[in-house]
Short mmCIF file of C-alpha atoms in Angstrom, two decimals:
data_model
loop_
_atom_site.label_atom_id
_atom_site.label_comp_id
_atom_site.label_asym_id
_atom_site.label_seq_id
_atom_site.Cartn_x
_atom_site.Cartn_y
_atom_site.Cartn_z
CA MET K 5 -0.13 -0.18 0.07
CA CYS K 6 1.18 3.55 -0.65
CA LEU K 7 0.57 6.38 1.28
CA GLY K 8 0.53 10.16 -0.07
CA ILE K 9 0.69 12.88 2.19
CA PRO K 10 -0.41 16.33 1.56
CA GLY K 11 1.99 18.99 1.07
CA GLN K 12 1.81 22.56 -0.21
CA ILE K 13 4.11 23.66 -3.06
CA VAL K 14 5.75 26.68 -1.84
CA GLU K 15 8.38 27.68 -4.52
CA ILE K 16 9.88 26.09 -7.75
CA THR K 17 13.33 24.91 -7.18
CA ASP K 18 14.61 24.01 -10.57
CA GLU K 19 12.15 24.53 -13.48
CA SER K 20 14.55 22.43 -15.95
CA ARG K 21 14.24 19.10 -14.19
CA LEU K 22 10.56 20.17 -12.87
CA MET K 23 11.41 20.24 -9.08
CA ALA K 24 9.76 22.44 -6.44
CA MET K 25 9.60 22.73 -2.63
CA ALA K 26 6.89 21.44 -0.75
CA ASP K 27 5.83 21.82 2.84
CA VAL K 28 4.60 18.78 4.28
CA SER K 29 3.24 19.75 7.64
CA GLY K 30 6.15 22.04 8.57
CA VAL K 31 8.54 20.08 6.95
CA ARG K 32 10.36 21.28 3.68
CA ARG K 33 11.60 18.90 1.04
CA GLU K 34 12.40 19.05 -2.58
CA VAL K 35 9.90 17.06 -4.83
CA SER K 36 9.46 16.38 -8.32
CA VAL K 37 6.38 17.89 -9.67
CA ALA K 38 6.43 15.94 -13.34
CA CYS K 39 3.36 14.08 -12.65
CA VAL K 40 1.46 17.37 -12.03
CA ALA K 41 3.53 20.09 -14.21
CA THR K 42 1.55 22.64 -15.72
CA PRO K 43 2.84 24.73 -18.71
CA ASP K 44 3.80 27.65 -16.12
CA LEU K 45 5.39 25.86 -13.35
CA LYS K 46 4.69 28.75 -11.23
CA ASP K 47 0.99 28.22 -11.23
CA LEU K 48 1.65 25.35 -8.62
CA ILE K 49 2.89 27.48 -6.05
CA GLY K 50 0.29 27.44 -3.18
CA GLU K 51 -1.24 24.42 -4.47
CA TRP K 52 -1.66 21.00 -2.30
CA ALA K 53 -0.46 18.04 -3.74
CA LEU K 54 -0.28 14.39 -2.58
CA ILE K 55 3.40 13.72 -1.99
CA HIS K 56 4.68 10.21 -2.21
CA VAL K 57 8.50 9.35 -2.27
CA GLY K 58 9.73 12.72 -3.64
CA PHE K 59 6.82 12.99 -6.20
CA ALA K 60 4.01 15.11 -6.29
CA MET K 61 1.54 12.75 -7.33
CA SER K 62 -1.93 14.67 -7.89
CA VAL K 63 -3.09 18.15 -7.20
CA ILE K 64 -5.77 18.14 -4.53
CA ASP K 65 -7.92 21.09 -2.96
CA ALA K 66 -7.15 22.50 0.14
CA ASP K 67 -10.23 20.78 1.98
CA GLU K 68 -9.12 17.53 0.87
CA ALA K 69 -5.64 18.45 2.14
CA ALA K 70 -7.06 19.16 5.38
CA LYS K 71 -9.24 16.32 5.85
CA THR K 72 -6.37 13.79 5.10
CA LEU K 73 -3.80 15.77 7.51
CA ASP K 74 -6.70 15.63 10.34
CA ALA K 75 -6.87 11.87 9.53
CA LEU K 76 -3.17 10.96 9.43
CA ARG K 77 -2.92 12.88 12.70
CA GLY K 78 -5.79 10.56 14.12
CA LEU K 79 -4.25 7.57 13.02
CA GLY K 80 -0.86 8.96 14.72
CA GLU K 81 -2.72 9.51 17.91
CA ALA K 82 -4.14 5.93 17.97
CA GLN K 83 -0.94 4.33 17.19
CA GLU K 84 0.30 6.30 20.50
CA THR K 85 -2.37 4.90 22.34
CA LEU K 86 -1.88 1.59 21.38
CA GLU K 87 1.88 1.81 22.16
CA ALA K 88 0.86 3.22 25.56
CA MET K 89 -1.92 0.55 26.41
CA ALA K 90 0.92 -2.39 25.37
CA GLN K 91 3.60 -0.42 27.63
CA GLY K 92 0.97 -0.59 30.52
CA ASP K 93 0.09 -3.95 29.82
CA ALA K 94 3.70 -4.84 30.04
CA ALA K 95 4.24 -3.24 33.14
CA LEU K 96 0.99 -4.91 34.78
CA THR K 97 2.32 -8.38 33.75
CA GLY K 98 5.63 -7.57 35.10
CA ALA K 99 3.94 -6.73 38.42
CA VAL K 100 1.88 -9.75 38.42
CA GLN K 101 4.93 -11.76 37.89
CA GLU K 102 6.80 -10.24 40.75
CA VAL K 103 3.86 -10.92 43.27
CA THR K 104 3.42 -14.48 42.29
CA SER K 105 6.97 -15.29 41.99
#
């Protein structure tokens, strides 16, 4: 399964190589915009795109980007909760073993 993460194109870094800077949740990284290129690459500045392994795969609207970012944050929070529960279970199991030993 592939996961595309919304990022906003903030500048064109190399027109000849179809490269741009994308802001992905506050982290900037250079990505290829070859898959979403327009005749004037500067038209992409400010647009949201799904970013996957260094490529802007498709342009999406701001609402879809916000919903996807919220869902990804929710998944992260769910993962943190599961890890905390697992740590609690491990601690409880260790305490039970100490009492029964």
